[in-house]
PDB file of C-alpha atoms in Angstrom:
ATOM      1  CA  MET C   1      89.402  78.746 206.917  1.00 40.00           C
ATOM      2  CA  LEU C   2      88.631  81.933 204.976  1.00 46.00           C
ATOM      3  CA  SER C   3      88.460  85.219 206.833  1.00 68.00           C
ATOM      4  CA  LYS C   4      85.503  87.524 206.405  1.00 84.00           C
ATOM      5  CA  PRO C   5      85.447  88.734 202.784  1.00 92.00           C
ATOM      6  CA  ALA C   6      86.563  92.295 202.185  1.00 96.00           C
ATOM      7  CA  LEU C   7      84.206  92.586 199.226  1.00 98.00           C
ATOM      8  CA  SER C   8      80.823  91.175 198.264  1.00 99.00           C
ATOM      9  CA  LEU C   9      79.768  91.341 194.620  1.00 99.00           C
ATOM     10  CA  LEU C  10      75.968  91.394 194.513  1.00 99.00           C
ATOM     11  CA  ILE C  11      74.972  89.790 191.206  1.00 98.00           C
ATOM     12  CA  PRO C  12      71.237  89.852 190.402  1.00 98.00           C
ATOM     13  CA  PHE C  13      70.362  88.263 187.075  1.00 98.00           C
ATOM     14  CA  TYR C  14      67.455  87.377 184.838  1.00 97.00           C
ATOM     15  CA  ASN C  15      67.782  85.445 181.559  1.00 97.00           C
ATOM     16  CA  GLU C  16      71.551  85.940 181.225  1.00 96.00           C
ATOM     17  CA  ARG C  17      72.549  82.572 179.757  1.00 96.00           C
ATOM     18  CA  ASP C  18      74.776  84.225 177.140  1.00 95.00           C
ATOM     19  CA  ASN C  19      76.673  86.405 179.618  1.00 94.00           C
ATOM     20  CA  LEU C  20      77.049  84.621 182.957  1.00 96.00           C
ATOM     21  CA  ALA C  21      80.008  82.378 182.167  1.00 96.00           C
ATOM     22  CA  ALA C  22      82.014  85.203 180.584  1.00 96.00           C
ATOM     23  CA  LEU C  23      81.319  87.449 183.577  1.00 96.00           C
ATOM     24  CA  LEU C  24      82.419  84.769 186.029  1.00 96.00           C
ATOM     25  CA  ASP C  25      85.570  84.028 184.055  1.00 97.00           C
ATOM     26  CA  SER C  26      86.510  87.713 184.147  1.00 96.00           C
ATOM     27  CA  VAL C  27      85.806  87.994 187.888  1.00 96.00           C
ATOM     28  CA  VAL C  28      87.935  84.979 188.804  1.00 95.00           C
ATOM     29  CA  ALA C  29      90.784  86.153 186.568  1.00 96.00           C
ATOM     30  CA  ILE C  30      91.247  89.297 188.671  1.00 96.00           C
ATOM     31  CA  LYS C  31      93.980  89.388 191.332  1.00 94.00           C
ATOM     32  CA  TRP C  32      91.851  90.814 194.113  1.00 95.00           C
ATOM     33  CA  GLY C  33      94.347  90.881 196.955  1.00 94.00           C
ATOM     34  CA  TRP C  34      91.694  90.061 199.568  1.00 95.00           C
ATOM     35  CA  PRO C  35      88.944  87.464 200.102  1.00 97.00           C
ATOM     36  CA  ILE C  36      85.817  88.186 198.079  1.00 98.00           C
ATOM     37  CA  GLU C  37      82.289  86.871 198.023  1.00 98.00           C
ATOM     38  CA  LEU C  38      79.973  86.378 195.044  1.00 98.00           C
ATOM     39  CA  ILE C  39      76.260  86.605 195.847  1.00 99.00           C
ATOM     40  CA  PHE C  40      73.980  85.446 193.032  1.00 99.00           C
ATOM     41  CA  VAL C  41      70.231  86.024 192.997  1.00 99.00           C
ATOM     42  CA  ASP C  42      68.338  84.541 190.060  1.00 99.00           C
ATOM     43  CA  ASP C  43      65.127  86.521 189.616  1.00 98.00           C
ATOM     44  CA  CYS C  44      63.258  83.480 188.245  1.00 98.00           C
ATOM     45  CA  SER C  45      65.039  83.285 184.883  1.00 98.00           C
ATOM     46  CA  GLN C  46      63.063  81.602 182.114  1.00 98.00           C
ATOM     47  CA  ASP C  47      66.171  80.310 180.347  1.00 98.00           C
ATOM     48  CA  ASP C  48      68.910  78.003 181.670  1.00 98.00           C
ATOM     49  CA  SER C  49      70.905  80.742 183.440  1.00 98.00           C
ATOM     50  CA  TRP C  50      70.629  78.937 186.797  1.00 98.00           C
ATOM     51  CA  GLU C  51      71.904  75.646 185.377  1.00 98.00           C
ATOM     52  CA  ILE C  52      74.793  77.429 183.674  1.00 98.00           C
ATOM     53  CA  LEU C  53      75.724  79.022 186.992  1.00 98.00           C
ATOM     54  CA  GLN C  54      75.626  75.699 188.846  1.00 98.00           C
ATOM     55  CA  ASN C  55      77.778  73.977 186.235  1.00 98.00           C
ATOM     56  CA  TRP C  56      80.287  76.810 186.265  1.00 98.00           C
ATOM     57  CA  LEU C  57      80.571  76.744 190.066  1.00 98.00           C
ATOM     58  CA  ILE C  58      81.174  72.986 190.075  1.00 98.00           C
ATOM     59  CA  THR C  59      83.773  73.185 187.328  1.00 98.00           C
ATOM     60  CA  HIS C  60      85.672  76.042 188.991  1.00 98.00           C
ATOM     61  CA  ALA C  61      85.327  74.980 192.644  1.00 98.00           C
ATOM     62  CA  ASN C  62      89.073  74.446 193.162  1.00 97.00           C
ATOM     63  CA  ASP C  63      89.984  77.720 191.493  1.00 95.00           C
ATOM     64  CA  LEU C  64      87.497  79.608 193.663  1.00 97.00           C
ATOM     65  CA  SER C  65      88.903  78.049 196.825  1.00 96.00           C
ATOM     66  CA  GLN C  66      92.505  78.833 195.899  1.00 95.00           C
ATOM     67  CA  LYS C  67      91.639  82.454 195.187  1.00 95.00           C
ATOM     68  CA  ARG C  68      89.671  82.875 198.433  1.00 96.00           C
ATOM     69  CA  VAL C  69      86.339  83.345 196.684  1.00 97.00           C
ATOM     70  CA  THR C  70      83.197  82.204 198.484  1.00 97.00           C
ATOM     71  CA  VAL C  71      79.733  81.959 196.952  1.00 98.00           C
ATOM     72  CA  GLY C  72      76.171  82.562 198.119  1.00 98.00           C
ATOM     73  CA  GLN C  73      73.121  82.069 195.934  1.00 98.00           C
ATOM     74  CA  PHE C  74      69.351  82.248 195.926  1.00 99.00           C
ATOM     75  CA  ARG C  75      66.641  81.636 193.337  1.00 99.00           C
ATOM     76  CA  HIS C  76      63.335  83.513 193.338  1.00 98.00           C
ATOM     77  CA  ALA C  77      60.279  81.342 192.705  1.00 98.00           C
ATOM     78  CA  ILE C  78      58.622  84.224 190.840  1.00 98.00           C
ATOM     79  CA  ASN C  79      60.068  87.233 189.039  1.00 97.00           C
ATOM     80  CA  GLN C  80      60.096  90.208 191.420  1.00 97.00           C
ATOM     81  CA  GLY C  81      62.397  92.763 189.797  1.00 95.00           C
ATOM     82  CA  LYS C  82      66.041  93.792 190.015  1.00 95.00           C
ATOM     83  CA  GLY C  83      65.491  95.932 193.096  1.00 96.00           C
ATOM     84  CA  VAL C  84      64.096  93.012 195.086  1.00 97.00           C
ATOM     85  CA  ALA C  85      66.940  90.779 193.890  1.00 98.00           C
ATOM     86  CA  ILE C  86      69.472  93.329 195.127  1.00 98.00           C
ATOM     87  CA  GLN C  87      67.729  93.523 198.497  1.00 98.00           C
ATOM     88  CA  LYS C  88      67.956  89.743 198.834  1.00 99.00           C
ATOM     89  CA  ALA C  89      71.624  89.752 197.845  1.00 99.00           C
ATOM     90  CA  ILE C  90      72.383  92.329 200.534  1.00 99.00           C
ATOM     91  CA  THR C  91      70.822  90.127 203.227  1.00 98.00           C
ATOM     92  CA  LEU C  92      72.929  87.158 202.068  1.00 99.00           C
ATOM     93  CA  SER C  93      76.205  89.090 201.942  1.00 98.00           C
ATOM     94  CA  THR C  94      78.889  89.335 204.634  1.00 98.00           C
ATOM     95  CA  GLY C  95      81.567  91.540 203.035  1.00 98.00           C
ATOM     96  CA  THR C  96      82.888  94.811 204.428  1.00 98.00           C
ATOM     97  CA  VAL C  97      82.309  96.522 201.078  1.00 99.00           C
ATOM     98  CA  LEU C  98      79.328  95.854 198.786  1.00 99.00           C
ATOM     99  CA  ILE C  99      78.965  96.528 195.062  1.00 99.00           C
ATOM    100  CA  VAL C 100      76.263  95.578 192.565  1.00 97.00           C
ATOM    101  CA  GLN C 101      77.553  93.756 189.482  1.00 98.00           C
ATOM    102  CA  ASP C 102      75.121  93.363 186.599  1.00 95.00           C
ATOM    103  CA  ALA C 103      75.400  89.980 184.886  1.00 93.00           C
ATOM    104  CA  ASP C 104      76.278  91.399 181.482  1.00 87.00           C
ATOM    105  CA  SER C 105      79.347  92.731 179.697  1.00 82.00           C
ATOM    106  CA  GLU C 106      78.637  96.470 179.955  1.00 92.00           C
ATOM    107  CA  TYR C 107      81.023  97.050 182.876  1.00 95.00           C
ATOM    108  CA  LEU C 108      84.552  95.783 183.544  1.00 95.00           C
ATOM    109  CA  PRO C 109      84.941  93.875 186.839  1.00 97.00           C
ATOM    110  CA  SER C 110      88.688  94.529 186.599  1.00 97.00           C
ATOM    111  CA  GLU C 111      87.943  98.162 187.526  1.00 97.00           C
ATOM    112  CA  ILE C 112      86.139  97.270 190.761  1.00 98.00           C
ATOM    113  CA  PRO C 113      89.292  97.393 192.964  1.00 98.00           C
ATOM    114  CA  ILE C 114      89.713 101.061 192.008  1.00 97.00           C
ATOM    115  CA  LEU C 115      86.286 101.755 193.511  1.00 98.00           C
ATOM    116  CA  VAL C 116      86.728  99.513 196.546  1.00 98.00           C
ATOM    117  CA  ASN C 117      90.149 100.666 197.765  1.00 98.00           C
ATOM    118  CA  PRO C 118      89.088 104.163 198.927  1.00 98.00           C
ATOM    119  CA  ILE C 119      86.493 102.553 201.219  1.00 98.00           C
ATOM    120  CA  LEU C 120      88.797  99.854 202.587  1.00 97.00           C
ATOM    121  CA  GLU C 121      91.426 102.545 203.234  1.00 97.00           C
ATOM    122  CA  GLY C 122      88.923 104.729 205.098  1.00 97.00           C
ATOM    123  CA  ARG C 123      89.061 107.610 202.611  1.00 98.00           C
ATOM    124  CA  ALA C 124      85.470 107.274 201.397  1.00 98.00           C
ATOM    125  CA  ASP C 125      82.202 105.675 202.494  1.00 98.00           C
ATOM    126  CA  VAL C 126      80.478 105.403 199.106  1.00 99.00           C
ATOM    127  CA  VAL C 127      82.082 105.448 195.649  1.00 99.00           C
ATOM    128  CA  PHE C 128      80.159 105.894 192.386  1.00 98.00           C
ATOM    129  CA  GLY C 129      81.762 104.719 189.155  1.00 97.00           C
ATOM    130  CA  SER C 130      80.991 107.282 186.453  1.00 96.00           C
ATOM    131  CA  ARG C 131      80.637 106.400 182.775  1.00 93.00           C
ATOM    132  CA  PHE C 132      80.760 110.096 181.884  1.00 91.00           C
ATOM    133  CA  ARG C 133      84.053 111.253 183.348  1.00 87.00           C
ATOM    134  CA  GLN C 134      87.082 111.702 181.111  1.00 68.00           C
ATOM    135  CA  SER C 135      88.878 108.399 181.545  1.00 61.00           C
ATOM    136  CA  GLY C 136      88.479 104.779 180.472  1.00 53.00           C
ATOM    137  CA  ALA C 137      86.497 103.614 177.464  1.00 53.00           C
ATOM    138  CA  GLN C 138      83.028 105.020 176.947  1.00 56.00           C
ATOM    139  CA  ALA C 139      80.523 104.332 174.211  1.00 54.00           C
ATOM    140  CA  HIS C 140      76.937 105.467 174.606  1.00 55.00           C
ATOM    141  CA  ARG C 141      73.721 105.088 172.688  1.00 56.00           C
ATOM    142  CA  THR C 142      72.375 108.592 172.109  1.00 59.00           C
ATOM    143  CA  TYR C 143      68.953 108.188 173.723  1.00 66.00           C
ATOM    144  CA  HIS C 144      70.358 106.404 176.779  1.00 77.00           C
ATOM    145  CA  TYR C 145      73.089 109.034 177.092  1.00 83.00           C
ATOM    146  CA  PHE C 146      70.668 111.957 177.208  1.00 88.00           C
ATOM    147  CA  GLY C 147      68.246 110.007 179.375  1.00 90.00           C
ATOM    148  CA  ASN C 148      70.957 109.298 181.937  1.00 93.00           C
ATOM    149  CA  LYS C 149      72.121 112.912 181.835  1.00 94.00           C
ATOM    150  CA  LEU C 150      68.585 114.163 182.481  1.00 95.00           C
ATOM    151  CA  LEU C 151      67.987 111.768 185.374  1.00 96.00           C
ATOM    152  CA  THR C 152      71.346 112.652 186.931  1.00 98.00           C
ATOM    153  CA  PHE C 153      70.559 116.368 186.601  1.00 98.00           C
ATOM    154  CA  LEU C 154      67.177 115.941 188.294  1.00 98.00           C
ATOM    155  CA  SER C 155      68.677 113.741 191.012  1.00 98.00           C
ATOM    156  CA  ASN C 156      71.396 116.306 191.736  1.00 98.00           C
ATOM    157  CA  ILE C 157      68.831 119.086 192.089  1.00 98.00           C
ATOM    158  CA  ALA C 158      66.748 116.986 194.457  1.00 98.00           C
ATOM    159  CA  SER C 159      69.553 115.420 196.507  1.00 98.00           C
ATOM    160  CA  GLY C 160      72.165 118.167 196.619  1.00 97.00           C
ATOM    161  CA  LEU C 161      74.875 115.828 195.357  1.00 98.00           C
ATOM    162  CA  HIS C 162      77.058 116.750 192.371  1.00 97.00           C
ATOM    163  CA  LEU C 163      77.271 113.519 190.393  1.00 98.00           C
ATOM    164  CA  THR C 164      77.876 112.954 186.693  1.00 96.00           C
ATOM    165  CA  ASP C 165      76.286 109.472 186.608  1.00 97.00           C
ATOM    166  CA  MET C 166      73.531 108.717 189.106  1.00 97.00           C
ATOM    167  CA  GLU C 167      72.271 105.726 187.092  1.00 96.00           C
ATOM    168  CA  THR C 168      75.593 103.853 187.095  1.00 96.00           C
ATOM    169  CA  CYS C 169      75.481 100.209 188.134  1.00 96.00           C
ATOM    170  CA  TYR C 170      78.849 100.496 189.880  1.00 98.00           C
ATOM    171  CA  LYS C 171      77.964 101.991 193.232  1.00 98.00           C
ATOM    172  CA  THR C 172      80.255 100.832 196.025  1.00 99.00           C
ATOM    173  CA  PHE C 173      79.216 101.044 199.682  1.00 99.00           C
ATOM    174  CA  HIS C 174      80.599 100.364 203.107  1.00 99.00           C
ATOM    175  CA  ARG C 175      78.467  97.556 204.455  1.00 98.00           C
ATOM    176  CA  ASP C 176      77.247  99.572 207.449  1.00 98.00           C
ATOM    177  CA  ILE C 177      75.579 101.971 205.032  1.00 99.00           C
ATOM    178  CA  LEU C 178      73.926  99.830 202.357  1.00 99.00           C
ATOM    179  CA  ALA C 179      72.829  97.067 204.737  1.00 99.00           C
ATOM    180  CA  ASN C 180      70.991  99.646 206.850  1.00 98.00           C
ATOM    181  CA  ILE C 181      69.095 101.483 204.118  1.00 98.00           C
ATOM    182  CA  ASN C 182      65.407 100.617 203.978  1.00 98.00           C
ATOM    183  CA  LEU C 183      65.247  99.849 200.248  1.00 98.00           C
ATOM    184  CA  ARG C 184      61.817  99.457 198.677  1.00 96.00           C
ATOM    185  CA  SER C 185      62.185  99.834 194.901  1.00 95.00           C
ATOM    186  CA  ARG C 186      61.303  96.640 193.064  1.00 90.00           C
ATOM    187  CA  ARG C 187      62.583  97.151 189.514  1.00 86.00           C
ATOM    188  CA  PHE C 188      65.209  99.624 188.307  1.00 84.00           C
ATOM    189  CA  GLY C 189      64.365 102.295 190.875  1.00 94.00           C
ATOM    190  CA  PHE C 190      67.246 101.158 193.091  1.00 96.00           C
ATOM    191  CA  GLU C 191      69.637 103.733 191.581  1.00 97.00           C
ATOM    192  CA  PRO C 192      67.685 106.954 192.309  1.00 98.00           C
ATOM    193  CA  GLU C 193      66.381 105.554 195.591  1.00 98.00           C
ATOM    194  CA  VAL C 194      69.732 104.616 197.081  1.00 98.00           C
ATOM    195  CA  THR C 195      71.264 107.880 195.845  1.00 99.00           C
ATOM    196  CA  ALA C 196      68.550 109.869 197.619  1.00 98.00           C
ATOM    197  CA  HIS C 197      69.153 108.008 200.874  1.00 98.00           C
ATOM    198  CA  VAL C 198      72.948 108.348 200.645  1.00 98.00           C
ATOM    199  CA  ALA C 199      72.521 112.120 200.253  1.00 98.00           C
ATOM    200  CA  ARG C 200      70.856 112.224 203.690  1.00 97.00           C
ATOM    201  CA  LEU C 201      73.901 110.816 205.470  1.00 98.00           C
ATOM    202  CA  LYS C 202      77.006 112.475 206.894  1.00 97.00           C
ATOM    203  CA  ILE C 203      79.419 110.492 204.741  1.00 98.00           C
ATOM    204  CA  ILE C 204      82.143 110.952 202.134  1.00 98.00           C
ATOM    205  CA  VAL C 205      80.937 110.198 198.594  1.00 98.00           C
ATOM    206  CA  TRP C 206      83.447 109.848 195.769  1.00 98.00           C
ATOM    207  CA  GLU C 207      82.946 109.515 192.030  1.00 98.00           C
ATOM    208  CA  LEU C 208      85.644 107.882 189.890  1.00 97.00           C
ATOM    209  CA  PRO C 209      85.775 107.206 186.118  1.00 96.00           C
ATOM    210  CA  ILE C 210      84.985 103.752 184.752  1.00 95.00           C
ATOM    211  CA  SER C 211      84.682 102.174 181.312  1.00 93.00           C
ATOM    212  CA  TYR C 212      81.388 101.300 179.674  1.00 92.00           C
ATOM    213  CA  TYR C 213      80.340  99.105 176.755  1.00 88.00           C
ATOM    214  CA  PRO C 214      76.549  99.353 176.230  1.00 84.00           C
ATOM    215  CA  ARG C 215      74.489  96.514 174.846  1.00 64.00           C
ATOM    216  CA  GLY C 216      71.270  96.759 172.846  1.00 59.00           C
ATOM    217  CA  TYR C 217      67.885  95.154 173.403  1.00 48.00           C
ATOM    218  CA  SER C 218      68.780  92.379 170.962  1.00 48.00           C
ATOM    219  CA  GLU C 219      71.666  91.529 173.308  1.00 47.00           C
ATOM    220  CA  GLY C 220      69.428  91.314 176.361  1.00 49.00           C
ATOM    221  CA  LYS C 221      69.181  94.874 177.696  1.00 53.00           C
ATOM    222  CA  LYS C 222      65.995  95.105 179.767  1.00 59.00           C
ATOM    223  CA  ILE C 223      65.567  98.694 180.922  1.00 69.00           C
ATOM    224  CA  THR C 224      63.061 100.720 178.848  1.00 76.00           C
ATOM    225  CA  TRP C 225      61.713 104.273 178.583  1.00 70.00           C
ATOM    226  CA  LYS C 226      59.016 103.305 181.079  1.00 82.00           C
ATOM    227  CA  ASP C 227      61.735 102.701 183.666  1.00 78.00           C
ATOM    228  CA  GLY C 228      63.104 106.167 182.891  1.00 82.00           C
ATOM    229  CA  VAL C 229      59.715 107.718 183.620  1.00 91.00           C
ATOM    230  CA  ALA C 230      59.471 105.663 186.813  1.00 91.00           C
ATOM    231  CA  ALA C 231      62.946 106.908 187.804  1.00 94.00           C
ATOM    232  CA  ILE C 232      61.671 110.497 187.766  1.00 96.00           C
ATOM    233  CA  TRP C 233      58.946 109.520 190.238  1.00 96.00           C
ATOM    234  CA  HIS C 234      61.530 107.730 192.399  1.00 97.00           C
ATOM    235  CA  ILE C 235      63.678 110.875 192.419  1.00 98.00           C
ATOM    236  CA  ILE C 236      60.712 112.981 193.528  1.00 98.00           C
ATOM    237  CA  TYR C 237      59.423 110.519 196.115  1.00 98.00           C
ATOM    238  CA  PHE C 238      62.659 109.477 197.814  1.00 98.00           C
ATOM    239  CA  ASN C 239      64.085 113.007 197.946  1.00 98.00           C
ATOM    240  CA  TRP C 240      61.032 115.098 198.820  1.00 97.00           C
ATOM    241  CA  ILE C 241      58.211 112.864 200.052  1.00 97.00           C
ATOM    242  CA  CYS C 242      59.795 109.919 201.882  1.00 96.00           C
ATOM    243  CA  SER C 243      59.908 110.572 205.639  1.00 93.00           C
ATOM    244  CA  SER C 244      63.071 110.410 207.725  1.00 88.00           C
ATOM    245  CA  LYS C 245      61.839 107.383 209.657  1.00 91.00           C
ATOM    246  CA  GLU C 246      61.337 105.413 206.441  1.00 95.00           C
ATOM    247  CA  ARG C 247      64.872 105.853 205.139  1.00 97.00           C
ATOM    248  CA  PHE C 248      67.094 103.805 207.425  1.00 97.00           C
ATOM    249  CA  LEU C 249      66.993 100.669 209.525  1.00 97.00           C
ATOM    250  CA  PRO C 250      67.736 100.771 213.279  1.00 96.00           C
ATOM    251  CA  GLY C 251      71.247  99.410 212.708  1.00 97.00           C
ATOM    252  CA  ILE C 252      72.525 102.481 210.855  1.00 97.00           C
ATOM    253  CA  PRO C 253      75.570 103.786 212.789  1.00 97.00           C
ATOM    254  CA  LYS C 254      74.801 107.060 214.530  1.00 96.00           C
ATOM    255  CA  LYS C 255      78.001 108.624 213.173  1.00 96.00           C
ATOM    256  CA  TYR C 256      76.447 108.647 209.707  1.00 97.00           C
ATOM    257  CA  LEU C 257      73.279 110.448 210.741  1.00 94.00           C
ATOM    258  CA  LEU C 258      72.886 114.189 210.398  1.00 81.00           C
ATOM    259  CA  LYS C 259      71.533 116.001 213.440  1.00 49.00           C
ATOM    260  CA  LYS C 260      68.428 116.698 211.409  1.00 43.00           C
ATOM    261  CA  ILE C 261      67.800 114.441 208.448  1.00 39.00           C
ATOM    262  CA  ARG C 262      65.944 116.097 205.605  1.00 38.00           C
ATOM    263  CA  GLY C 263      62.839 114.370 204.373  1.00 34.00           C
TER     264      GLY C 263
END
């Protein structure tokens, strides 16, 4: 019988038929060193992403078992947005450490252990993977690069953190933290929202370099300039307007709470 997984990969996806199998192959190829859990949430894909996932899981069932990989999955009846899919994945997860893994080829799952180890070893509570630090492979489209830089700058001013990449997908959390944040963003607002909440906790936040290989809209990228504008509102709201009582669920460990939480 498998022990509780050390890590849960939260994998929301929408219309990723061309990327899912390659992502899963790369995840299973990694020598994790501990039990892991894959949590898939299909946000009502209009292609055959769900069927591809089911076929892959059947074909690789023995390999998953041998490598101590368990699977949870859920399919939304209607499209609700990435933020809602992440929230659902969190409720389905059981791992000690949680990380969001987009179902594309922009990030390297092989770098996840670097982000997870500081939390499992008790040296950090949250670890951000930065695409803008001087290590790994980085390639950026100009408008996305400056957009991310601007949003990170605004987030840092509002939150008091000193990050280089607030919008990164690779944010790694101790379960006690992420599972007890009262997340409300429905689309791509998860990144500025969760960053704002993390900044209100008495925790250790690290940022480590990761690689990045951006894809274009023809390859399935979904975020647009409208989401960038919405992110600015999320930064303002969740840092300066959201009340203390709205930020966290009752289960948040008291050791993480500041004596007086801003907000």
